[in-house]
């Protein structure tokens, strides 16, 4: 079922006390929300935050998982470990992972398969850099990112996927994609899903926008026909902004 989702990607921010305080503030200020809310803290906070939101309908996501099942991979965290804490989601393919940790589409597909094996739902990120945007090759790039990863999945497996379109030039820059740019790409992505899996699946998939989405532009972005919510970085670290974004639907 296509859902409206607002997910907060905390990245490598907030220590223990700060993370607990932020969750508490979000809980204290959220009332009767129909949107699905997801919080993605650093690995070390996952278990505690899962506990803090246990009596609510807020979901928790890991920001990444290992491509390996288990073994001698110092510092890595497996999908099996994440799943054993009843964490619901994992983000895979964030551009910061692709760029800073050289994660290729091939590696990301391995991570996706690990996550699926342990029944995690996946927020899969795609997005072009400024060069692709300026040269006009952004559609080809996004199609390649999806063809080599999620489009390898069966119709059954694809139901565990949420897409986040995050143009790299908009992430953390304050330069949000315009409503037209967002809608154009989201509709392109939905059409790719339709071509590959048919109308029903393409109509059911949630496609989130990410990249300097904040409480001033979320309402406009979320009103686009094919934008089903947002993956929020900076603005998810301030509870009042995050709550306003959640209430933008
Ligand atoms: P931003 O980050 O909202 O700070 O631009 C979004 C993201 O990277 O997921």
mmCIF file with all atom_site columns, N, CA, C and O and ligand atoms in Angstrom, residues 9 11 94-96 125 166 170-174 210-213 231-236, ligand 1:
data_model
loop_
_atom_site.group_PDB
_atom_site.id
_atom_site.type_symbol
_atom_site.label_atom_id
_atom_site.label_alt_id
_atom_site.label_comp_id
_atom_site.label_asym_id
_atom_site.label_entity_id
_atom_site.label_seq_id
_atom_site.pdbx_PDB_ins_code
_atom_site.Cartn_x
_atom_site.Cartn_y
_atom_site.Cartn_z
_atom_site.occupancy
_atom_site.B_iso_or_equiv
_atom_site.pdbx_formal_charge
_atom_site.auth_seq_id
_atom_site.auth_comp_id
_atom_site.auth_asym_id
_atom_site.auth_atom_id
_atom_site.pdbx_PDB_model_num
ATOM   1  N N  . UNK A 1 9   ? 16.672 11.211 8.931  1.00 0.00 ? 9   UNK A N  1
ATOM   2  C CA . UNK A 1 9   ? 17.999 10.598 8.847  1.00 0.00 ? 9   UNK A CA 1
ATOM   3  C C  . UNK A 1 9   ? 18.964 11.458 9.669  1.00 0.00 ? 9   UNK A C  1
ATOM   4  O O  . UNK A 1 9   ? 19.365 12.520 9.231  1.00 0.00 ? 9   UNK A O  1
ATOM   5  N N  . UNK A 1 11  ? 21.963 10.872 10.459 1.00 0.00 ? 11  UNK A N  1
ATOM   6  C CA . UNK A 1 11  ? 23.377 10.757 10.041 1.00 0.00 ? 11  UNK A CA 1
ATOM   7  C C  . UNK A 1 11  ? 24.264 10.575 11.274 1.00 0.00 ? 11  UNK A C  1
ATOM   8  O O  . UNK A 1 11  ? 23.827 9.981  12.257 1.00 0.00 ? 11  UNK A O  1
ATOM   9  N N  . UNK A 1 94  ? 22.453 5.470  0.427  1.00 0.00 ? 94  UNK A N  1
ATOM   10 C CA . UNK A 1 94  ? 22.520 6.924  0.584  1.00 0.00 ? 94  UNK A CA 1
ATOM   11 C C  . UNK A 1 94  ? 23.746 7.449  -0.153 1.00 0.00 ? 94  UNK A C  1
ATOM   12 O O  . UNK A 1 94  ? 24.797 6.811  -0.164 1.00 0.00 ? 94  UNK A O  1
ATOM   13 N N  . UNK A 1 95  ? 23.623 8.617  -0.760 1.00 0.00 ? 95  UNK A N  1
ATOM   14 C CA . UNK A 1 95  ? 24.737 9.139  -1.585 1.00 0.00 ? 95  UNK A CA 1
ATOM   15 C C  . UNK A 1 95  ? 26.009 9.338  -0.760 1.00 0.00 ? 95  UNK A C  1
ATOM   16 O O  . UNK A 1 95  ? 27.112 9.248  -1.293 1.00 0.00 ? 95  UNK A O  1
ATOM   17 N N  . UNK A 1 96  ? 25.842 9.594  0.550  1.00 0.00 ? 96  UNK A N  1
ATOM   18 C CA . UNK A 1 96  ? 27.053 9.740  1.390  1.00 0.00 ? 96  UNK A CA 1
ATOM   19 C C  . UNK A 1 96  ? 27.777 8.408  1.509  1.00 0.00 ? 96  UNK A C  1
ATOM   20 O O  . UNK A 1 96  ? 29.008 8.372  1.619  1.00 0.00 ? 96  UNK A O  1
ATOM   21 N N  . UNK A 1 125 ? 17.994 4.701  -1.657 1.00 0.00 ? 125 UNK A N  1
ATOM   22 C CA . UNK A 1 125 ? 18.220 6.067  -2.145 1.00 0.00 ? 125 UNK A CA 1
ATOM   23 C C  . UNK A 1 125 ? 18.838 6.080  -3.541 1.00 0.00 ? 125 UNK A C  1
ATOM   24 O O  . UNK A 1 125 ? 19.682 5.245  -3.875 1.00 0.00 ? 125 UNK A O  1
ATOM   25 N N  . UNK A 1 166 ? 16.988 11.554 -3.901 1.00 0.00 ? 166 UNK A N  1
ATOM   26 C CA . UNK A 1 166 ? 17.737 12.605 -3.212 1.00 0.00 ? 166 UNK A CA 1
ATOM   27 C C  . UNK A 1 166 ? 18.823 13.166 -4.129 1.00 0.00 ? 166 UNK A C  1
ATOM   28 O O  . UNK A 1 166 ? 19.930 12.616 -4.216 1.00 0.00 ? 166 UNK A O  1
ATOM   29 N N  . UNK A 1 170 ? 21.211 18.858 -3.764 1.00 0.00 ? 170 UNK A N  1
ATOM   30 C CA . UNK A 1 170 ? 20.248 19.458 -2.820 1.00 0.00 ? 170 UNK A CA 1
ATOM   31 C C  . UNK A 1 170 ? 20.514 19.032 -1.378 1.00 0.00 ? 170 UNK A C  1
ATOM   32 O O  . UNK A 1 170 ? 19.969 19.629 -0.451 1.00 0.00 ? 170 UNK A O  1
ATOM   33 N N  . UNK A 1 171 ? 21.354 17.995 -1.189 1.00 0.00 ? 171 UNK A N  1
ATOM   34 C CA . UNK A 1 171 ? 21.537 17.465 0.172  1.00 0.00 ? 171 UNK A CA 1
ATOM   35 C C  . UNK A 1 171 ? 22.425 18.382 1.000  1.00 0.00 ? 171 UNK A C  1
ATOM   36 O O  . UNK A 1 171 ? 23.586 18.622 0.646  1.00 0.00 ? 171 UNK A O  1
ATOM   37 N N  . UNK A 1 172 ? 21.865 18.903 2.072  1.00 0.00 ? 172 UNK A N  1
ATOM   38 C CA . UNK A 1 172 ? 22.616 19.731 3.007  1.00 0.00 ? 172 UNK A CA 1
ATOM   39 C C  . UNK A 1 172 ? 23.056 21.069 2.437  1.00 0.00 ? 172 UNK A C  1
ATOM   40 O O  . UNK A 1 172 ? 23.860 21.781 3.047  1.00 0.00 ? 172 UNK A O  1
ATOM   41 N N  . UNK A 1 173 ? 22.556 21.440 1.260  1.00 0.00 ? 173 UNK A N  1
ATOM   42 C CA . UNK A 1 173 ? 23.018 22.671 0.604  1.00 0.00 ? 173 UNK A CA 1
ATOM   43 C C  . UNK A 1 173 ? 22.051 23.835 0.768  1.00 0.00 ? 173 UNK A C  1
ATOM   44 O O  . UNK A 1 173 ? 22.391 24.974 0.480  1.00 0.00 ? 173 UNK A O  1
ATOM   45 N N  . UNK A 1 174 ? 20.830 23.536 1.184  1.00 0.00 ? 174 UNK A N  1
ATOM   46 C CA . UNK A 1 174 ? 19.805 24.588 1.253  1.00 0.00 ? 174 UNK A CA 1
ATOM   47 C C  . UNK A 1 174 ? 19.188 24.845 -0.115 1.00 0.00 ? 174 UNK A C  1
ATOM   48 O O  . UNK A 1 174 ? 18.271 25.655 -0.269 1.00 0.00 ? 174 UNK A O  1
ATOM   49 N N  . UNK A 1 210 ? 14.244 13.740 -0.860 1.00 0.00 ? 210 UNK A N  1
ATOM   50 C CA . UNK A 1 210 ? 15.215 14.182 0.151  1.00 0.00 ? 210 UNK A CA 1
ATOM   51 C C  . UNK A 1 210 ? 16.193 15.173 -0.446 1.00 0.00 ? 210 UNK A C  1
ATOM   52 O O  . UNK A 1 210 ? 16.586 15.061 -1.614 1.00 0.00 ? 210 UNK A O  1
ATOM   53 N N  . UNK A 1 211 ? 16.583 16.146 0.362  1.00 0.00 ? 211 UNK A N  1
ATOM   54 C CA . UNK A 1 211 ? 17.537 17.167 -0.088 1.00 0.00 ? 211 UNK A CA 1
ATOM   55 C C  . UNK A 1 211 ? 17.039 18.539 0.307  1.00 0.00 ? 211 UNK A C  1
ATOM   56 O O  . UNK A 1 211 ? 16.216 19.122 -0.395 1.00 0.00 ? 211 UNK A O  1
ATOM   57 N N  . UNK A 1 212 ? 17.499 19.008 1.485  1.00 0.00 ? 212 UNK A N  1
ATOM   58 C CA . UNK A 1 212 ? 17.098 20.318 2.015  1.00 0.00 ? 212 UNK A CA 1
ATOM   59 C C  . UNK A 1 212 ? 15.578 20.478 2.093  1.00 0.00 ? 212 UNK A C  1
ATOM   60 O O  . UNK A 1 212 ? 15.049 21.573 1.865  1.00 0.00 ? 212 UNK A O  1
ATOM   61 N N  . UNK A 1 213 ? 14.909 19.388 2.408  1.00 0.00 ? 213 UNK A N  1
ATOM   62 C CA . UNK A 1 213 ? 13.471 19.472 2.663  1.00 0.00 ? 213 UNK A CA 1
ATOM   63 C C  . UNK A 1 213 ? 13.311 19.978 4.094  1.00 0.00 ? 213 UNK A C  1
ATOM   64 O O  . UNK A 1 213 ? 13.953 19.465 5.017  1.00 0.00 ? 213 UNK A O  1
ATOM   65 N N  . UNK A 1 231 ? 12.681 12.151 3.030  1.00 0.00 ? 231 UNK A N  1
ATOM   66 C CA . UNK A 1 231 ? 13.795 11.676 3.859  1.00 0.00 ? 231 UNK A CA 1
ATOM   67 C C  . UNK A 1 231 ? 14.530 12.954 4.268  1.00 0.00 ? 231 UNK A C  1
ATOM   68 O O  . UNK A 1 231 ? 15.074 13.670 3.427  1.00 0.00 ? 231 UNK A O  1
ATOM   69 N N  . UNK A 1 232 ? 14.485 13.220 5.565  1.00 0.00 ? 232 UNK A N  1
ATOM   70 C CA . UNK A 1 232 ? 14.883 14.532 6.061  1.00 0.00 ? 232 UNK A CA 1
ATOM   71 C C  . UNK A 1 232 ? 16.182 14.425 6.844  1.00 0.00 ? 232 UNK A C  1
ATOM   72 O O  . UNK A 1 232 ? 16.259 13.656 7.805  1.00 0.00 ? 232 UNK A O  1
ATOM   73 N N  . UNK A 1 233 ? 17.179 15.207 6.474  1.00 0.00 ? 233 UNK A N  1
ATOM   74 C CA . UNK A 1 233 ? 18.445 15.206 7.204  1.00 0.00 ? 233 UNK A CA 1
ATOM   75 C C  . UNK A 1 233 ? 18.450 16.306 8.254  1.00 0.00 ? 233 UNK A C  1
ATOM   76 O O  . UNK A 1 233 ? 17.873 16.162 9.342  1.00 0.00 ? 233 UNK A O  1
ATOM   77 N N  . UNK A 1 234 ? 19.063 17.432 7.942  1.00 0.00 ? 234 UNK A N  1
ATOM   78 C CA . UNK A 1 234 ? 19.240 18.538 8.891  1.00 0.00 ? 234 UNK A CA 1
ATOM   79 C C  . UNK A 1 234 ? 17.989 18.905 9.671  1.00 0.00 ? 234 UNK A C  1
ATOM   80 O O  . UNK A 1 234 ? 18.034 19.055 10.903 1.00 0.00 ? 234 UNK A O  1
ATOM   81 N N  . UNK A 1 235 ? 16.869 19.036 8.988  1.00 0.00 ? 235 UNK A N  1
ATOM   82 C CA . UNK A 1 235 ? 15.640 19.491 9.665  1.00 0.00 ? 235 UNK A CA 1
ATOM   83 C C  . UNK A 1 235 ? 15.050 18.425 10.587 1.00 0.00 ? 235 UNK A C  1
ATOM   84 O O  . UNK A 1 235 ? 14.151 18.730 11.370 1.00 0.00 ? 235 UNK A O  1
ATOM   85 N N  . UNK A 1 236 ? 15.562 17.189 10.531 1.00 0.00 ? 236 UNK A N  1
ATOM   86 C CA . UNK A 1 236 ? 15.034 16.171 11.451 1.00 0.00 ? 236 UNK A CA 1
ATOM   87 C C  . UNK A 1 236 ? 15.729 16.235 12.808 1.00 0.00 ? 236 UNK A C  1
ATOM   88 O O  . UNK A 1 236 ? 15.341 15.543 13.745 1.00 0.00 ? 236 UNK A O  1
HETATM 89 P P1 . LIG B 2 .   ? 19.251 17.162 4.179  1.00 0.00 ? 1   LIG B P1 1
HETATM 90 O O1 . LIG B 2 .   ? 19.688 15.628 4.023  1.00 0.00 ? 1   LIG B O1 1
HETATM 91 O O2 . LIG B 2 .   ? 17.796 17.177 4.500  1.00 0.00 ? 1   LIG B O2 1
HETATM 92 O O3 . LIG B 2 .   ? 20.110 17.685 5.312  1.00 0.00 ? 1   LIG B O3 1
HETATM 93 O O4 . LIG B 2 .   ? 19.546 17.837 2.877  1.00 0.00 ? 1   LIG B O4 1
HETATM 94 C C1 . LIG B 2 .   ? 18.827 14.688 3.443  1.00 0.00 ? 1   LIG B C1 1
HETATM 95 C C2 . LIG B 2 .   ? 19.510 13.340 3.400  1.00 0.00 ? 1   LIG B C2 1
HETATM 96 O O5 . LIG B 2 .   ? 20.717 13.287 3.144  1.00 0.00 ? 1   LIG B O5 1
HETATM 97 O O6 . LIG B 2 .   ? 18.859 12.299 3.611  1.00 0.00 ? 1   LIG B O6 1
#
